[in-house]
Amino acid sequence: WDVSLHIGNGRDDGALANPAHYFILIGLFGIFVAGCTAIVLPPGEENKPGPSAVRITDHWYAPVGGLVMAGCGLYALMGFPLDDM
């Protein structure tokens, strides 16, 4: 949908000038929130969320997948406005 609008209309006037960009931005924010939720919600200190969990504090372990999702979502959100430069 976004690509077809760009093919038909050319470049956008701004980051949110295209209606498809709203859905892209909501999806990227959802990926970031899902990663942060995965980091915050693991079980207690005796149950690590997986064998490769990353220790954040003495009793708090975060799953690697949650860290990767949050990092990728944040990176994509930071790069979203760079499309207009």
N, CA, C and O atoms as a DFTB+ gen file, in Angstrom:
340 C
 N C O
     1  1       0.832      -1.175       0.000
     2  2       0.000       0.000       0.000
     3  2       0.884       1.249       0.000
     4  3       0.657       2.166      -0.790
     5  1       1.865       1.292       0.857
     6  2       2.769       2.431       0.924
     7  2       3.558       2.567      -0.374
     8  3       3.703       3.670      -0.901
     9  1       4.061       1.462      -0.883
    10  2       4.862       1.500      -2.109
    11  2       4.014       1.957      -3.291
    12  3       4.476       2.744      -4.118
    13  1       2.780       1.472      -3.377
    14  2       1.929       1.878      -4.502
    15  2       1.598       3.369      -4.444
    16  3       1.490       4.019      -5.484
    17  1       1.435       3.912      -3.240
    18  2       1.202       5.358      -3.126
    19  2       2.427       6.147      -3.572
    20  3       2.303       7.187      -4.220
    21  1       3.617       5.644      -3.219
    22  2       4.836       6.328      -3.646
    23  2       5.028       6.230      -5.158
    24  3       5.498       7.177      -5.788
    25  1       4.671       5.099      -5.736
    26  2       4.800       4.951      -7.188
    27  2       3.843       5.907      -7.898
    28  3       4.208       6.538      -8.890
    29  1       2.629       6.010      -7.390
    30  2       1.635       6.865      -8.034
    31  2       1.823       8.347      -7.778
    32  3       1.587       9.165      -8.667
    33  1       2.250       8.708      -6.557
    34  2       2.300      10.121      -6.169
    35  2       3.708      10.668      -5.988
    36  3       3.871      11.879      -5.840
    37  1       4.709       9.834      -5.994
    38  2       6.078      10.295      -5.755
    39  2       6.364      10.434      -4.267
    40  3       5.740       9.770      -3.440
    41  1       7.308      11.299      -3.937
    42  2       7.725      11.494      -2.548
    43  2       6.625      12.152      -1.720
    44  3       5.763      12.854      -2.250
    45  1       6.672      11.910      -0.404
    46  2       5.712      12.512       0.520
    47  2       6.174      13.906       0.927
    48  3       7.347      14.255       0.789
    49  1       5.227      14.694       1.430
    50  2       5.556      16.024       1.943
    51  2       6.153      15.975       3.343
    52  3       6.866      16.899       3.735
    53  1       5.883      14.926       4.099
    54  2       6.393      14.804       5.456
    55  2       6.318      13.365       5.918
    56  3       5.873      12.483       5.183
    57  1       6.758      13.137       7.142
    58  2       6.811      11.766       7.668
    59  2       5.431      11.133       7.789
    60  3       5.289       9.926       7.597
    61  1       4.422      11.923       8.103
    62  2       3.076      11.378       8.276
    63  2       2.101      11.910       7.223
    64  3       0.899      11.987       7.477
    65  1       2.606      12.274       6.056
    66  2       1.747      12.780       4.988
    67  2       1.026      11.657       4.258
    68  3       0.020      11.899       3.591
    69  1       1.516      10.458       4.374
    70  2       0.949       9.295       3.698
    71  2       0.150       8.489       4.722
    72  3       0.690       8.193       5.789
    73  1      -1.098       8.119       4.461
    74  2      -1.889       7.371       5.445
    75  2      -1.272       6.024       5.818
    76  3      -1.476       5.545       6.933
    77  1      -0.535       5.416       4.920
    78  2       0.092       4.126       5.227
    79  2       1.170       4.268       6.294
    80  3       1.449       3.312       7.017
    81  1       1.773       5.434       6.401
    82  2       2.833       5.636       7.385
    83  2       2.312       5.545       8.816
    84  3       3.060       5.166       9.717
    85  1       1.047       5.883       9.039
    86  2       0.477       5.754      10.382
    87  2       0.477       4.292      10.823
    88  3       0.825       3.992      11.965
    89  1       0.094       3.387       9.934
    90  2       0.070       1.969      10.277
    91  2       1.484       1.428      10.471
    92  3       1.711       0.590      11.344
    93  1       2.422       1.895       9.675
    94  2       3.816       1.479       9.841
    95  2       4.328       1.941      11.200
    96  3       4.965       1.170      11.917
    97  1       4.058       3.181      11.555
    98  2       4.522       3.724      12.829
    99  2       3.880       3.002      14.013
   100  3       4.555       2.723      15.004
   101  1       2.599       2.702      13.922
   102  2       1.919       1.956      14.991
   103  2       2.520       0.562      15.125
   104  3       2.715       0.080      16.241
   105  1       2.815      -0.090      14.005
   106  2       3.429      -1.412      14.046
   107  2       4.816      -1.387      14.663
   108  3       5.152      -2.269      15.453
   109  1       5.625      -0.399      14.319
   110  2       6.963      -0.286      14.904
   111  2       6.883      -0.021      16.401
   112  3       7.663      -0.575      17.175
   113  1       5.946       0.822      16.806
   114  2       5.767       1.083      18.233
   115  2       5.303      -0.184      18.953
   116  3       5.708      -0.443      20.086
   117  1       4.451      -0.973      18.290
   118  2       4.003      -2.238      18.875
   119  2       5.146      -3.219      19.066
   120  3       5.189      -3.924      20.074
   121  1       6.076      -3.278      18.116
   122  2       7.248      -4.147      18.255
   123  2       8.088      -3.707      19.445
   124  3       8.542      -4.543      20.226
   125  1       8.299      -2.402      19.589
   126  2       9.076      -1.887      20.714
   127  2       8.399      -2.194      22.048
   128  3       9.062      -2.620      22.994
   129  1       7.093      -1.984      22.129
   130  2       6.354      -2.256      23.371
   131  2       6.363      -3.750      23.695
   132  3       6.480      -4.125      24.862
   133  1       6.242      -4.603      22.684
   134  2       6.284      -6.048      22.916
   135  2       7.641      -6.471      23.467
   136  3       7.706      -7.310      24.364
   137  1       8.715      -5.906      22.948
   138  2      10.041      -6.218      23.468
   139  2      10.215      -5.751      24.900
   140  3      10.770      -6.476      25.726
   141  1       9.748      -4.545      25.205
   142  2       9.838      -4.035      26.580
   143  2       8.996      -4.875      27.529
   144  3       9.401      -5.124      28.665
   145  1       7.833      -5.310      27.075
   146  2       6.979      -6.170      27.900
   147  2       7.663      -7.504      28.169
   148  3       7.591      -8.022      29.284
   149  1       8.319      -8.061      27.168
   150  2       9.034      -9.324      27.355
   151  2      10.186      -9.171      28.340
   152  3      10.525     -10.123      29.044
   153  1      10.785      -8.004      28.398
   154  2      11.882      -7.768      29.340
   155  2      11.347      -7.633      30.760
   156  3      11.967      -8.124      31.703
   157  1      10.216      -6.980      30.922
   158  2       9.694      -6.659      32.256
   159  2       8.961      -7.830      32.897
   160  3       8.968      -7.943      34.123
   161  1       8.332      -8.703      32.121
   162  2       7.427      -9.704      32.677
   163  2       7.986     -11.099      32.972
   164  3       7.192     -11.958      33.354
   165  1       9.267     -11.398      32.831
   166  2       9.703     -12.768      33.129
   167  2       9.414     -13.159      34.573
   168  3       9.250     -12.301      35.441
   169  1       9.354     -14.481      34.822
   170  2       9.059     -14.968      36.171
   171  2      10.150     -14.607      37.173
   172  3      11.147     -13.973      36.829
   173  1       9.942     -15.019      38.404
   174  2      10.808     -14.662      39.521
   175  2      12.253     -15.091      39.383
   176  3      12.680     -15.594      38.344
   177  1      13.002     -14.876      40.469
   178  2      14.446     -15.044      40.441
   179  2      14.902     -16.479      40.203
   180  3      15.973     -16.682      39.630
   181  1      14.135     -17.476      40.617
   182  2      14.595     -18.845      40.429
   183  2      14.303     -19.381      39.037
   184  3      14.919     -20.361      38.617
   185  1      13.390     -18.769      38.321
   186  2      13.028     -19.227      36.980
   187  2      13.531     -18.240      35.939
   188  3      12.902     -17.213      35.688
   189  1      14.664     -18.558      35.340
   190  2      15.156     -17.721      34.246
   191  2      14.277     -17.954      33.022
   192  3      13.801     -19.071      32.821
   193  1      14.047     -16.931      32.197
   194  2      13.166     -17.097      31.036
   195  2      13.752     -17.961      29.928
   196  3      13.062     -18.240      28.947
   197  1      14.974     -18.384      30.052
   198  2      15.581     -19.259      29.053
   199  2      17.043     -19.480      29.382
   200  3      17.596     -18.798      30.245
   201  1      17.672     -20.425      28.706
   202  2      19.075     -20.708      29.019
   203  2      20.019     -19.566      28.640
   204  3      21.112     -19.470      29.198
   205  1      19.631     -18.719      27.726
   206  2      20.499     -17.616      27.302
   207  2      20.001     -16.265      27.809
   208  3      20.266     -15.235      27.190
   209  1      19.288     -16.264      28.921
   210  2      18.750     -15.016      29.472
   211  2      19.888     -14.100      29.911
   212  3      20.945     -14.563      30.337
   213  1      19.660     -12.813      29.801
   214  2      20.651     -11.806      30.161
   215  2      20.308     -11.260      31.541
   216  3      19.177     -10.847      31.795
   217  1      21.306     -11.262      32.434
   218  2      21.070     -10.763      33.789
   219  2      21.102      -9.237      33.781
   220  3      22.075      -8.631      33.333
   221  1      20.031      -8.625      34.279
   222  2      19.948      -7.167      34.367
   223  2      20.324      -6.720      35.776
   224  3      21.129      -5.803      35.942
   225  1      19.748      -7.358      36.786
   226  2      20.151      -7.151      38.177
   227  2      20.414      -8.523      38.777
   228  3      20.414      -9.523      38.059
   229  1      20.636      -8.583      40.083
   230  2      20.929      -9.865      40.729
   231  2      19.791     -10.865      40.585
   232  3      20.039     -12.066      40.478
   233  1      18.551     -10.393      40.583
   234  2      17.399     -11.294      40.549
   235  2      16.486     -11.061      39.346
   236  3      15.351     -11.538      39.335
   237  1      16.958     -10.348      38.347
   238  2      16.115     -10.038      37.192
   239  2      16.849     -10.418      35.920
   240  3      17.912      -9.883      35.606
   241  1      16.260     -11.350      35.201
   242  2      16.818     -11.822      33.937
   243  2      15.856     -11.469      32.809
   244  3      14.640     -11.589      32.958
   245  1      16.399     -11.040      31.702
   246  2      15.577     -10.690      30.541
   247  2      15.863     -11.667      29.411
   248  3      17.018     -12.030      29.190
   249  1      14.833     -12.098      28.692
   250  2      15.069     -12.980      27.552
   251  2      15.772     -12.227      26.417
   252  3      15.516     -11.046      26.181
   253  1      16.650     -12.929      25.733
   254  2      17.395     -12.314      24.639
   255  2      16.444     -11.824      23.545
   256  3      16.664     -10.763      22.963
   257  1      15.397     -12.587      23.267
   258  2      14.436     -12.182      22.240
   259  2      13.764     -10.864      22.568
   260  3      13.532     -10.044      21.678
   261  1      13.446     -10.652      23.843
   262  2      12.842      -9.386      24.253
   263  2      13.797      -8.217      24.076
   264  3      13.395      -7.138      23.640
   265  1      15.062      -8.435      24.417
   266  2      16.054      -7.379      24.232
   267  2      16.244      -7.043      22.753
   268  3      16.360      -5.875      22.382
   269  1      16.275      -8.080      21.916
   270  2      16.446      -7.852      20.477
   271  2      15.227      -7.132      19.897
   272  3      15.369      -6.207      19.097
   273  1      14.025      -7.563      20.306
   274  2      12.810      -6.902      19.803
   275  2      12.758      -5.436      20.214
   276  3      12.450      -4.569      19.395
   277  1      13.058      -5.157      21.481
   278  2      13.029      -3.770      21.948
   279  2      14.091      -2.943      21.230
   280  3      13.831      -1.806      20.838
   281  1      15.273      -3.500      21.058
   282  2      16.339      -2.781      20.364
   283  2      16.011      -2.508      18.908
   284  3      16.229      -1.400      18.418
   285  1      15.489      -3.506      18.215
   286  2      15.132      -3.325      16.799
   287  2      13.972      -2.347      16.642
   288  3      13.972      -1.522      15.729
   289  1      12.982      -2.440      17.535
   290  2      11.858      -1.508      17.469
   291  2      12.299      -0.074      17.710
   292  3      11.858       0.844      17.019
   293  1      13.177       0.114      18.698
   294  2      13.672       1.458      18.986
   295  2      14.502       1.992      17.825
   296  3      14.378       3.158      17.452
   297  1      15.343       1.141      17.259
   298  2      16.183       1.546      16.125
   299  2      15.319       1.942      14.923
   300  3      15.601       2.933      14.250
   301  1      14.276       1.168      14.663
   302  2      13.381       1.481      13.541
   303  2      12.603       2.771      13.801
   304  3      12.396       3.566      12.883
   305  1      12.170       2.983      15.045
   306  2      11.460       4.224      15.370
   307  2      12.370       5.443      15.229
   308  3      11.925       6.506      14.797
   309  1      13.644       5.286      15.593
   310  2      14.576       6.402      15.440
   311  2      14.841       6.699      13.967
   312  3      15.044       7.855      13.596
   313  1      14.840       5.673      13.133
   314  2      15.115       5.871      11.720
   315  2      13.914       6.279      10.899
   316  3      14.072       6.705       9.754
   317  1      12.722       6.162      11.447
   318  2      11.502       6.474      10.689
   319  2      11.491       7.898      10.134
   320  3      11.171       8.072       8.958
   321  1      11.826       8.929      10.923
   322  2      11.787      10.285      10.364
   323  2      12.932      10.585       9.396
   324  3      12.879      11.586       8.681
   325  1      13.959       9.746       9.359
   326  2      15.093      10.005       8.473
   327  2      14.743       9.819       7.003
   328  3      15.515      10.213       6.130
   329  1      13.600       9.229       6.722
   330  2      13.174       9.022       5.344
   331  2      12.951      10.347       4.620
   332  3      13.042      10.406       3.394
   333  1      12.665      11.395       5.361
   334  2      12.361      12.691       4.745
   335  2      13.577      13.586       4.582
   336  3      13.452      14.711       4.098
   337  1      14.738      13.116       4.972
   338  2      15.942      13.957       4.852
   339  2      16.585      13.787       3.505
   340  3      17.607      14.414       3.225
